[in-house]
PDB file of C-alpha atoms in Angstrom:
ATOM      1  CA  MET A 274     230.936  14.376 106.052  1.00 36.00           C
ATOM      2  CA  PRO A 275     233.837  14.116 108.395  1.00 38.00           C
ATOM      3  CA  PHE A 276     236.620  14.715 106.234  1.00 39.00           C
ATOM      4  CA  GLY A 277     235.589  16.789 103.287  1.00 44.00           C
ATOM      5  CA  ARG A 278     237.496  18.319 100.246  1.00 48.00           C
ATOM      6  CA  SER A 279     239.241  20.893 102.564  1.00 45.00           C
ATOM      7  CA  SER A 280     240.451  18.181 104.699  1.00 47.00           C
ATOM      8  CA  VAL A 281     241.644  16.169 101.892  1.00 48.00           C
ATOM      9  CA  GLN A 282     243.779  19.207 100.705  1.00 50.00           C
ATOM     10  CA  PHE A 283     245.108  19.696 104.251  1.00 49.00           C
ATOM     11  CA  PHE A 284     246.095  16.078 104.765  1.00 46.00           C
ATOM     12  CA  PRO A 285     249.418  16.178 103.051  1.00 54.00           C
ATOM     13  CA  LEU A 286     250.602  18.851 105.371  1.00 48.00           C
ATOM     14  CA  LEU A 287     250.144  16.778 108.616  1.00 48.00           C
ATOM     15  CA  PRO A 288     253.087  14.974 110.153  1.00 53.00           C
ATOM     16  CA  LEU A 289     253.984  11.673 108.776  1.00 51.00           C
ATOM     17  CA  CYS A 290     253.107   9.781 111.949  1.00 51.00           C
ATOM     18  CA  LEU A 291     249.549  11.458 111.854  1.00 46.00           C
ATOM     19  CA  ARG A 292     248.953  10.445 108.469  1.00 48.00           C
ATOM     20  CA  ARG A 293     250.054   6.808 108.861  1.00 52.00           C
ATOM     21  CA  ALA A 294     247.855   6.428 111.764  1.00 49.00           C
ATOM     22  CA  TRP A 295     244.903   7.992 109.879  1.00 45.00           C
ATOM     23  CA  ILE A 296     245.594   5.776 106.894  1.00 54.00           C
ATOM     24  CA  SER A 297     245.536   2.692 109.065  1.00 71.00           C
ATOM     25  CA  ALA A 298     242.311   3.376 110.938  1.00 69.00           C
ATOM     26  CA  ALA A 299     240.595   4.266 107.722  1.00 67.00           C
ATOM     27  CA  MET A 300     241.965   1.094 105.979  1.00 68.00           C
ATOM     28  CA  LEU A 301     240.570  -0.901 109.233  1.00 71.00           C
ATOM     29  CA  ARG A 302     237.109   0.647 108.769  1.00 70.00           C
ATOM     30  CA  ALA A 303     237.026   0.314 104.715  1.00 68.00           C
ATOM     31  CA  THR A 304     237.910  -3.479 105.143  1.00 74.00           C
ATOM     32  CA  ALA A 305     235.421  -3.896 107.759  1.00 69.00           C
ATOM     33  CA  LEU A 306     232.868  -2.104 105.247  1.00 64.00           C
ATOM     34  CA  ASP A 307     233.938  -4.445 102.471  1.00 66.00           C
ATOM     35  CA  LEU A 308     233.509  -7.609 104.612  1.00 67.00           C
ATOM     36  CA  ALA A 309     230.059  -6.313 105.490  1.00 68.00           C
ATOM     37  CA  VAL A 310     229.144  -5.764 101.859  1.00 64.00           C
ATOM     38  CA  LEU A 311     230.501  -9.116 100.865  1.00 65.00           C
ATOM     39  CA  ALA A 312     228.371 -10.890 103.386  1.00 69.00           C
ATOM     40  CA  GLY A 313     225.453  -9.027 102.327  1.00 60.00           C
ATOM     41  CA  HIS A 314     226.018  -9.696  98.685  1.00 59.00           C
ATOM     42  CA  LEU A 315     226.628 -13.551  99.174  1.00 65.00           C
ATOM     43  CA  VAL A 316     223.003 -13.585 100.461  1.00 63.00           C
ATOM     44  CA  LEU A 317     221.900 -11.820  97.114  1.00 61.00           C
ATOM     45  CA  TYR A 318     224.060 -13.254  94.831  1.00 58.00           C
ATOM     46  CA  PRO A 319     221.654 -16.303  93.843  1.00 68.00           C
ATOM     47  CA  SER A 320     218.737 -13.691  93.072  1.00 61.00           C
ATOM     48  CA  GLY A 321     221.043 -12.137  90.570  1.00 56.00           C
ATOM     49  CA  MET A 322     222.110 -15.342  88.441  1.00 58.00           C
ATOM     50  CA  ALA A 323     219.342 -15.235  85.979  1.00 59.00           C
ATOM     51  CA  ALA A 324     219.022 -12.646  83.342  1.00 63.00           C
ATOM     52  CA  GLU A 325     216.730 -10.158  84.505  1.00 63.00           C
ATOM     53  CA  ARG A 326     213.036 -10.032  82.968  1.00 63.00           C
ATOM     54  CA  LYS A 327     212.840  -7.113  80.263  1.00 63.00           C
ATOM     55  CA  ASP A 328     209.542  -5.054  80.180  1.00 51.00           C
ATOM     56  CA  PRO A 329     208.662  -5.472  76.377  1.00 48.00           C
ATOM     57  CA  ALA A 330     207.470  -2.307  74.753  1.00 43.00           C
ATOM     58  CA  PRO A 331     203.643  -2.303  73.949  1.00 37.00           C
ATOM     59  CA  GLU A 332     202.840  -4.108  70.646  1.00 41.00           C
ATOM     60  CA  GLY A 333     202.299  -1.634  67.652  1.00 42.00           C
ATOM     61  CA  ALA A 334     203.607   1.224  69.865  1.00 37.00           C
ATOM     62  CA  PRO A 335     205.865   3.530  67.921  1.00 42.00           C
ATOM     63  CA  GLN A 336     209.548   3.529  68.392  1.00 39.00           C
ATOM     64  CA  LEU A 337     210.456   7.018  68.336  1.00 39.00           C
ATOM     65  CA  PRO A 338     213.630   8.372  69.741  1.00 42.00           C
ATOM     66  CA  THR A 339     212.952  10.048  73.139  1.00 39.00           C
ATOM     67  CA  ALA A 340     216.295  12.076  73.443  1.00 41.00           C
ATOM     68  CA  GLY A 341     215.192  15.448  75.220  1.00 42.00           C
ATOM     69  CA  ARG A 342     212.052  14.034  76.841  1.00 49.00           C
ATOM     70  CA  ALA A 343     213.249  11.429  78.897  1.00 73.00           C
ATOM     71  CA  ARG A 344     216.517  10.450  80.570  1.00 90.00           C
ATOM     72  CA  PRO A 345     218.248   7.580  78.594  1.00 95.00           C
ATOM     73  CA  PRO A 346     218.315   3.981  79.820  1.00 97.00           C
ATOM     74  CA  VAL A 347     221.179   3.130  82.282  1.00 98.00           C
ATOM     75  CA  VAL A 348     223.055  -0.019  81.375  1.00 98.00           C
ATOM     76  CA  LEU A 349     224.548  -1.651  84.722  1.00 97.00           C
ATOM     77  CA  LEU A 350     227.471  -4.034  84.130  1.00 96.00           C
ATOM     78  CA  HIS A 351     229.257  -6.158  87.306  1.00 94.00           C
ATOM     79  CA  GLY A 352     232.692  -6.980  87.985  1.00 90.00           C
ATOM     80  CA  PHE A 353     234.578 -10.492  87.702  1.00 90.00           C
ATOM     81  CA  ILE A 354     232.759 -13.694  89.126  1.00 82.00           C
ATOM     82  CA  ASP A 355     229.637 -11.417  90.061  1.00 79.00           C
ATOM     83  CA  ASN A 356     226.184 -10.773  88.687  1.00 85.00           C
ATOM     84  CA  ARG A 357     223.728  -8.178  88.569  1.00 84.00           C
ATOM     85  CA  SER A 358     222.901  -8.269  92.151  1.00 87.00           C
ATOM     86  CA  VAL A 359     225.756  -6.296  93.076  1.00 91.00           C
ATOM     87  CA  PHE A 360     223.569  -3.259  91.848  1.00 94.00           C
ATOM     88  CA  VAL A 361     220.211  -3.872  93.692  1.00 92.00           C
ATOM     89  CA  LEU A 362     220.924  -0.633  96.164  1.00 92.00           C
ATOM     90  CA  LEU A 363     221.939   1.665  93.160  1.00 96.00           C
ATOM     91  CA  ARG A 364     218.912   0.612  90.968  1.00 94.00           C
ATOM     92  CA  ARG A 365     216.770   1.276  93.741  1.00 93.00           C
ATOM     93  CA  ALA A 366     218.386   4.882  94.394  1.00 95.00           C
ATOM     94  CA  LEU A 367     218.305   5.580  90.497  1.00 96.00           C
ATOM     95  CA  SER A 368     214.671   4.445  90.409  1.00 94.00           C
ATOM     96  CA  ARG A 369     213.513   6.770  93.349  1.00 94.00           C
ATOM     97  CA  HIS A 370     215.224   9.525  91.775  1.00 93.00           C
ATOM     98  CA  GLY A 371     213.261   9.293  88.193  1.00 91.00           C
ATOM     99  CA  TRP A 372     215.275   7.011  86.131  1.00 94.00           C
ATOM    100  CA  ARG A 373     212.793   4.477  84.488  1.00 91.00           C
ATOM    101  CA  HIS A 374     214.885   2.496  82.123  1.00 93.00           C
ATOM    102  CA  LEU A 375     217.360   0.404  84.176  1.00 96.00           C
ATOM    103  CA  GLU A 376     219.172  -2.574  82.795  1.00 95.00           C
ATOM    104  CA  SER A 377     221.263  -4.835  84.765  1.00 93.00           C
ATOM    105  CA  LEU A 378     223.434  -7.232  82.232  1.00 92.00           C
ATOM    106  CA  ASN A 379     224.927 -10.465  83.305  1.00 90.00           C
ATOM    107  CA  TYR A 380     227.977 -11.985  81.347  1.00 84.00           C
ATOM    108  CA  SER A 381     229.003 -15.390  81.831  1.00 78.00           C
ATOM    109  CA  PRO A 382     231.813 -16.179  84.577  1.00 74.00           C
ATOM    110  CA  LEU A 383     233.225 -18.351  81.802  1.00 79.00           C
ATOM    111  CA  THR A 384     234.064 -15.439  79.558  1.00 86.00           C
ATOM    112  CA  CYS A 385     237.577 -15.476  78.621  1.00 91.00           C
ATOM    113  CA  ASP A 386     238.068 -12.452  76.615  1.00 95.00           C
ATOM    114  CA  ILE A 387     237.008  -8.725  77.252  1.00 97.00           C
ATOM    115  CA  ARG A 388     236.645  -8.085  73.383  1.00 97.00           C
ATOM    116  CA  THR A 389     233.975 -10.643  73.066  1.00 96.00           C
ATOM    117  CA  ALA A 390     232.284  -9.675  76.109  1.00 96.00           C
ATOM    118  CA  ALA A 391     232.439  -6.072  74.615  1.00 97.00           C
ATOM    119  CA  GLU A 392     230.891  -7.348  71.378  1.00 97.00           C
ATOM    120  CA  LEU A 393     228.073  -8.985  73.188  1.00 96.00           C
ATOM    121  CA  LEU A 394     227.566  -5.684  75.147  1.00 97.00           C
ATOM    122  CA  GLY A 395     227.177  -4.022  72.070  1.00 98.00           C
ATOM    123  CA  ARG A 396     224.336  -6.257  71.031  1.00 97.00           C
ATOM    124  CA  HIS A 397     222.617  -5.786  74.227  1.00 96.00           C
ATOM    125  CA  VAL A 398     222.721  -2.224  73.412  1.00 98.00           C
ATOM    126  CA  GLU A 399     221.180  -2.295  70.258  1.00 98.00           C
ATOM    127  CA  GLU A 400     218.403  -4.351  71.653  1.00 96.00           C
ATOM    128  CA  ILE A 401     217.738  -1.940  74.502  1.00 96.00           C
ATOM    129  CA  CYS A 402     217.826   1.063  71.956  1.00 96.00           C
ATOM    130  CA  ALA A 403     215.178  -0.578  69.791  1.00 96.00           C
ATOM    131  CA  ARG A 404     213.033  -1.710  72.803  1.00 94.00           C
ATOM    132  CA  THR A 405     212.886   1.726  74.415  1.00 94.00           C
ATOM    133  CA  GLY A 406     212.739   3.920  71.523  1.00 94.00           C
ATOM    134  CA  HIS A 407     216.070   5.742  72.650  1.00 96.00           C
ATOM    135  CA  THR A 408     219.177   6.468  70.478  1.00 96.00           C
ATOM    136  CA  GLU A 409     221.518   6.479  73.529  1.00 97.00           C
ATOM    137  CA  VAL A 410     222.212   4.760  76.874  1.00 98.00           C
ATOM    138  CA  ASP A 411     224.412   5.686  79.871  1.00 98.00           C
ATOM    139  CA  MET A 412     226.551   2.994  81.409  1.00 98.00           C
ATOM    140  CA  VAL A 413     227.667   2.286  84.938  1.00 98.00           C
ATOM    141  CA  GLY A 414     230.362  -0.510  84.999  1.00 98.00           C
ATOM    142  CA  HIS A 415     232.181  -1.829  88.290  1.00 97.00           C
ATOM    143  CA  SER A 416     235.701  -3.355  88.159  1.00 96.00           C
ATOM    144  CA  LEU A 417     236.040  -5.407  85.065  1.00 96.00           C
ATOM    145  CA  GLY A 418     232.586  -4.339  83.867  1.00 96.00           C
ATOM    146  CA  GLY A 419     233.819  -0.854  83.344  1.00 97.00           C
ATOM    147  CA  LEU A 420     236.576  -2.117  81.438  1.00 98.00           C
ATOM    148  CA  ILE A 421     234.354  -4.192  79.138  1.00 98.00           C
ATOM    149  CA  ALA A 422     232.175  -1.109  78.655  1.00 98.00           C
ATOM    150  CA  ARG A 423     235.037   1.126  77.849  1.00 98.00           C
ATOM    151  CA  TYR A 424     236.562  -1.418  75.266  1.00 98.00           C
ATOM    152  CA  TYR A 425     232.985  -1.252  73.630  1.00 98.00           C
ATOM    153  CA  VAL A 426     232.835   2.517  73.630  1.00 98.00           C
ATOM    154  CA  GLN A 427     236.637   3.281  72.515  1.00 98.00           C
ATOM    155  CA  CYS A 428     237.379   0.288  70.242  1.00 97.00           C
ATOM    156  CA  LEU A 429     233.975  -0.934  68.838  1.00 98.00           C
ATOM    157  CA  GLY A 430     232.431   2.210  67.870  1.00 97.00           C
ATOM    158  CA  GLY A 431     230.136   2.132  70.989  1.00 98.00           C
ATOM    159  CA  ASP A 432     230.487   5.878  71.543  1.00 98.00           C
ATOM    160  CA  ALA A 433     227.735   6.268  68.839  1.00 98.00           C
ATOM    161  CA  ARG A 434     225.571   4.972  71.668  1.00 98.00           C
ATOM    162  CA  VAL A 435     226.851   5.608  75.124  1.00 98.00           C
ATOM    163  CA  ARG A 436     226.433   9.266  76.338  1.00 97.00           C
ATOM    164  CA  THR A 437     228.264   8.828  79.626  1.00 98.00           C
ATOM    165  CA  LEU A 438     230.238   5.796  80.853  1.00 98.00           C
ATOM    166  CA  VAL A 439     230.661   6.060  84.623  1.00 98.00           C
ATOM    167  CA  THR A 440     233.401   3.540  85.928  1.00 98.00           C
ATOM    168  CA  LEU A 441     233.674   2.289  89.612  1.00 98.00           C
ATOM    169  CA  GLY A 442     237.261   0.769  90.673  1.00 97.00           C
ATOM    170  CA  THR A 443     237.910  -0.478  87.038  1.00 98.00           C
ATOM    171  CA  PRO A 444     241.536  -1.139  86.266  1.00 97.00           C
ATOM    172  CA  HIS A 445     241.980   1.164  83.332  1.00 98.00           C
ATOM    173  CA  ALA A 446     245.931   0.946  83.426  1.00 97.00           C
ATOM    174  CA  GLY A 447     245.833  -2.689  84.509  1.00 96.00           C
ATOM    175  CA  THR A 448     246.364  -3.765  88.127  1.00 96.00           C
ATOM    176  CA  ARG A 449     249.101  -5.746  89.741  1.00 94.00           C
ATOM    177  CA  SER A 450     246.944  -7.796  91.932  1.00 91.00           C
ATOM    178  CA  ALA A 451     245.592  -9.313  88.830  1.00 90.00           C
ATOM    179  CA  GLN A 452     248.945 -11.155  88.447  1.00 83.00           C
ATOM    180  CA  LEU A 453     248.218 -13.054  91.476  1.00 81.00           C
ATOM    181  CA  ILE A 454     245.281 -14.753  89.797  1.00 77.00           C
ATOM    182  CA  SER A 455     246.350 -14.574  86.140  1.00 75.00           C
ATOM    183  CA  ALA A 456     245.356 -18.262  85.454  1.00 78.00           C
ATOM    184  CA  HIS A 457     242.287 -17.049  84.180  1.00 87.00           C
ATOM    185  CA  PRO A 458     242.258 -15.483  80.612  1.00 92.00           C
ATOM    186  CA  ILE A 459     240.358 -12.512  81.263  1.00 93.00           C
ATOM    187  CA  VAL A 460     242.158 -11.681  84.361  1.00 92.00           C
ATOM    188  CA  ARG A 461     245.675 -11.541  82.410  1.00 94.00           C
ATOM    189  CA  GLN A 462     243.902  -9.058  80.348  1.00 96.00           C
ATOM    190  CA  MET A 463     243.411  -6.957  83.365  1.00 96.00           C
ATOM    191  CA  CYS A 464     247.169  -7.130  84.313  1.00 96.00           C
ATOM    192  CA  PRO A 465     249.443  -3.997  83.462  1.00 96.00           C
ATOM    193  CA  GLY A 466     250.841  -4.056  79.818  1.00 95.00           C
ATOM    194  CA  SER A 467     248.192  -6.486  78.706  1.00 96.00           C
ATOM    195  CA  ASP A 468     247.310  -6.644  74.932  1.00 97.00           C
ATOM    196  CA  VAL A 469     243.747  -4.929  76.079  1.00 97.00           C
ATOM    197  CA  VAL A 470     245.261  -2.459  78.378  1.00 97.00           C
ATOM    198  CA  GLU A 471     247.594  -1.133  75.210  1.00 97.00           C
ATOM    199  CA  GLU A 472     244.715  -0.995  73.005  1.00 98.00           C
ATOM    200  CA  LEU A 473     243.047   1.385  75.218  1.00 98.00           C
ATOM    201  CA  ARG A 474     245.945   3.596  75.366  1.00 97.00           C
ATOM    202  CA  ARG A 475     245.908   4.048  71.446  1.00 97.00           C
ATOM    203  CA  PRO A 476     244.622   7.466  70.060  1.00 97.00           C
ATOM    204  CA  ALA A 477     240.704   7.748  70.161  1.00 97.00           C
ATOM    205  CA  PRO A 478     240.307  10.884  68.342  1.00 96.00           C
ATOM    206  CA  GLY A 479     236.464  12.187  68.118  1.00 96.00           C
ATOM    207  CA  CYS A 480     235.180   9.876  70.772  1.00 98.00           C
ATOM    208  CA  ARG A 481     231.837  11.021  71.908  1.00 97.00           C
ATOM    209  CA  THR A 482     231.409   9.170  75.293  1.00 98.00           C
ATOM    210  CA  ARG A 483     231.848  11.332  78.448  1.00 97.00           C
ATOM    211  CA  PHE A 484     233.750   9.256  80.938  1.00 98.00           C
ATOM    212  CA  VAL A 485     233.525   9.696  84.767  1.00 97.00           C
ATOM    213  CA  SER A 486     235.641   7.356  86.850  1.00 97.00           C
ATOM    214  CA  PHE A 487     235.166   6.720  90.584  1.00 97.00           C
ATOM    215  CA  TRP A 488     238.711   5.698  92.239  1.00 97.00           C
ATOM    216  CA  SER A 489     239.068   5.149  95.844  1.00 95.00           C
ATOM    217  CA  ASP A 490     242.331   5.757  97.716  1.00 91.00           C
ATOM    218  CA  LEU A 491     241.688   2.487 100.101  1.00 90.00           C
ATOM    219  CA  ASP A 492     240.715  -0.023  96.862  1.00 93.00           C
ATOM    220  CA  THR A 493     243.157  -2.552  97.703  1.00 90.00           C
ATOM    221  CA  LEU A 494     242.526  -4.530  94.376  1.00 93.00           C
ATOM    222  CA  MET A 495     243.698  -1.578  92.617  1.00 95.00           C
ATOM    223  CA  VAL A 496     247.443  -1.569  92.553  1.00 94.00           C
ATOM    224  CA  PRO A 497     248.172   1.254  92.503  1.00 95.00           C
ATOM    225  CA  VAL A 498     245.062   2.818  93.247  1.00 95.00           C
ATOM    226  CA  GLU A 499     245.662   5.361  90.515  1.00 96.00           C
ATOM    227  CA  THR A 500     245.029   2.519  87.981  1.00 97.00           C
ATOM    228  CA  ALA A 501     241.455   3.050  88.476  1.00 97.00           C
ATOM    229  CA  ARG A 502     241.661   6.554  86.913  1.00 97.00           C
ATOM    230  CA  ILE A 503     241.220   7.381  83.087  1.00 98.00           C
ATOM    231  CA  ASP A 504     244.447   9.269  81.669  1.00 96.00           C
ATOM    232  CA  HIS A 505     244.055   9.487  77.854  1.00 97.00           C
ATOM    233  CA  PRO A 506     244.580  12.754  76.037  1.00 96.00           C
ATOM    234  CA  ASP A 507     241.627  12.078  73.380  1.00 97.00           C
ATOM    235  CA  LEU A 508     238.799  11.344  76.078  1.00 97.00           C
ATOM    236  CA  THR A 509     236.576  13.814  78.001  1.00 96.00           C
ATOM    237  CA  VAL A 510     236.973  12.306  81.458  1.00 97.00           C
ATOM    238  CA  GLN A 511     236.290  13.196  85.082  1.00 95.00           C
ATOM    239  CA  ASN A 512     238.163  11.269  87.743  1.00 97.00           C
ATOM    240  CA  VAL A 513     236.377  11.280  91.043  1.00 96.00           C
ATOM    241  CA  ARG A 514     238.695  10.411  93.901  1.00 95.00           C
ATOM    242  CA  VAL A 515     236.630   8.518  96.729  1.00 94.00           C
ATOM    243  CA  SER A 516     237.905   8.408 100.333  1.00 89.00           C
ATOM    244  CA  GLY A 517     237.343   6.046 102.963  1.00 86.00           C
ATOM    245  CA  ILE A 518     235.781   2.901 101.302  1.00 90.00           C
ATOM    246  CA  GLY A 519     237.345  -0.102  99.392  1.00 91.00           C
ATOM    247  CA  HIS A 520     236.437  -1.897  95.995  1.00 93.00           C
ATOM    248  CA  LEU A 521     233.311  -3.810  97.045  1.00 91.00           C
ATOM    249  CA  ALA A 522     231.478  -0.734  98.561  1.00 91.00           C
ATOM    250  CA  LEU A 523     231.752   1.402  95.496  1.00 95.00           C
ATOM    251  CA  PRO A 524     228.633   0.043  93.816  1.00 94.00           C
ATOM    252  CA  VAL A 525     226.672   0.096  97.085  1.00 92.00           C
ATOM    253  CA  HIS A 526     227.637   2.995  99.066  1.00 93.00           C
ATOM    254  CA  PRO A 527     224.890   5.880  99.270  1.00 93.00           C
ATOM    255  CA  ALA A 528     227.309   8.697  98.799  1.00 93.00           C
ATOM    256  CA  VAL A 529     228.894   7.148  95.591  1.00 95.00           C
ATOM    257  CA  ALA A 530     225.184   6.540  94.591  1.00 95.00           C
ATOM    258  CA  THR A 531     224.828  10.092  94.758  1.00 95.00           C
ATOM    259  CA  GLY A 532     227.854  11.006  92.902  1.00 95.00           C
ATOM    260  CA  ILE A 533     226.690   8.678  90.057  1.00 96.00           C
ATOM    261  CA  ARG A 534     223.278  10.483  90.128  1.00 96.00           C
ATOM    262  CA  GLN A 535     225.148  13.789  89.523  1.00 94.00           C
ATOM    263  CA  ALA A 536     227.359  12.395  86.842  1.00 95.00           C
ATOM    264  CA  LEU A 537     224.222  10.901  84.762  1.00 95.00           C
ATOM    265  CA  THR A 538     222.462  14.031  85.168  1.00 91.00           C
ATOM    266  CA  VAL A 539     225.022  16.762  84.296  1.00 74.00           C
ATOM    267  CA  GLU A 540     225.108  17.289  80.406  1.00 58.00           C
ATOM    268  CA  ALA A 541     228.815  18.010  80.219  1.00 42.00           C
ATOM    269  CA  VAL A 542     231.921  17.856  82.230  1.00 43.00           C
ATOM    270  CA  GLU A 543     233.849  21.166  82.947  1.00 45.00           C
ATOM    271  CA  GLY A 544     236.993  21.410  84.541  1.00 40.00           C
ATOM    272  CA  GLU A 545     239.611  19.625  85.871  1.00 39.00           C
ATOM    273  CA  GLU A 546     239.480  16.693  88.734  1.00 42.00           C
ATOM    274  CA  GLY A 547     238.355  18.474  91.744  1.00 37.00           C
ATOM    275  CA  ALA A 548     235.720  20.298  90.481  1.00 37.00           C
ATOM    276  CA  ASP A 549     232.551  20.432  92.953  1.00 39.00           C
ATOM    277  CA  PRO A 550     230.657  18.288  93.242  1.00 39.00           C
ATOM    278  CA  ARG A 551     232.562  15.386  91.392  1.00 42.00           C
ATOM    279  CA  GLY A 552     235.933  16.089  92.449  1.00 54.00           C
ATOM    280  CA  ALA A 553     237.083  14.353  95.633  1.00 61.00           C
ATOM    281  CA  PHE A 554     234.925  13.627  98.643  1.00 55.00           C
ATOM    282  CA  SER A 555     234.856  11.380 101.654  1.00 57.00           C
ATOM    283  CA  VAL A 556     232.409   8.982 102.999  1.00 55.00           C
ATOM    284  CA  ALA A 557     234.484   7.664 105.817  1.00 47.00           C
TER     285      ALA A 557
END
């Protein structure tokens, strides 16, 4: 990678003019990549509008917990005004590396409340566990999807079912960009200081889920960009800084997919942000 971890540490030492030039060039590249991702996603979007077909368990087959014998199912949850098609490339990457149970869930674009969406997510998780025989799942949520998943885990007892929650560009502390389109009720809940954001700040002692939050320093929808980090004293969190890509590219970029696979494979997170290989990395 051309701008690796050592370069990230060296970057603040560069003269201000060089830093501004690098940021401007990087932002142009990230914006171009986001536009290319958007164009491709618009082509795929119709294919993801319908709920995906589930493979039913064989009739009469015993539904026994499979923890320790196979990876838990991975539940993928998209962002605002999106659908499961955003995860086409990530699903393919996980499937190639041995994940058998991959579930992409759609929630309605008419959904007006994160709490309601989180309750529905909980029912989906129970159905997935019953169908697959697993007692736990892992989750990957992009943008609003990560906030819905976190609310389920932290506020609705979902930590009993979710082993690891990976979020991609999720406004954990609220994003000021949501104020521009706050006419939609669920967008208002993504604003700083909203009731939902404040609920997620409350103590969460004993929460069993492990959180891995990918945040990009060029994510123009997260204002400020650090809002996509999780800062909570009661949660086990790994914040992963990604450099060189924007908001839309997070669920589709191969380097991020590699980081997600690592996050879902590691049993426990040790150390602070910057711990290799999930600390800070560049995909520029």
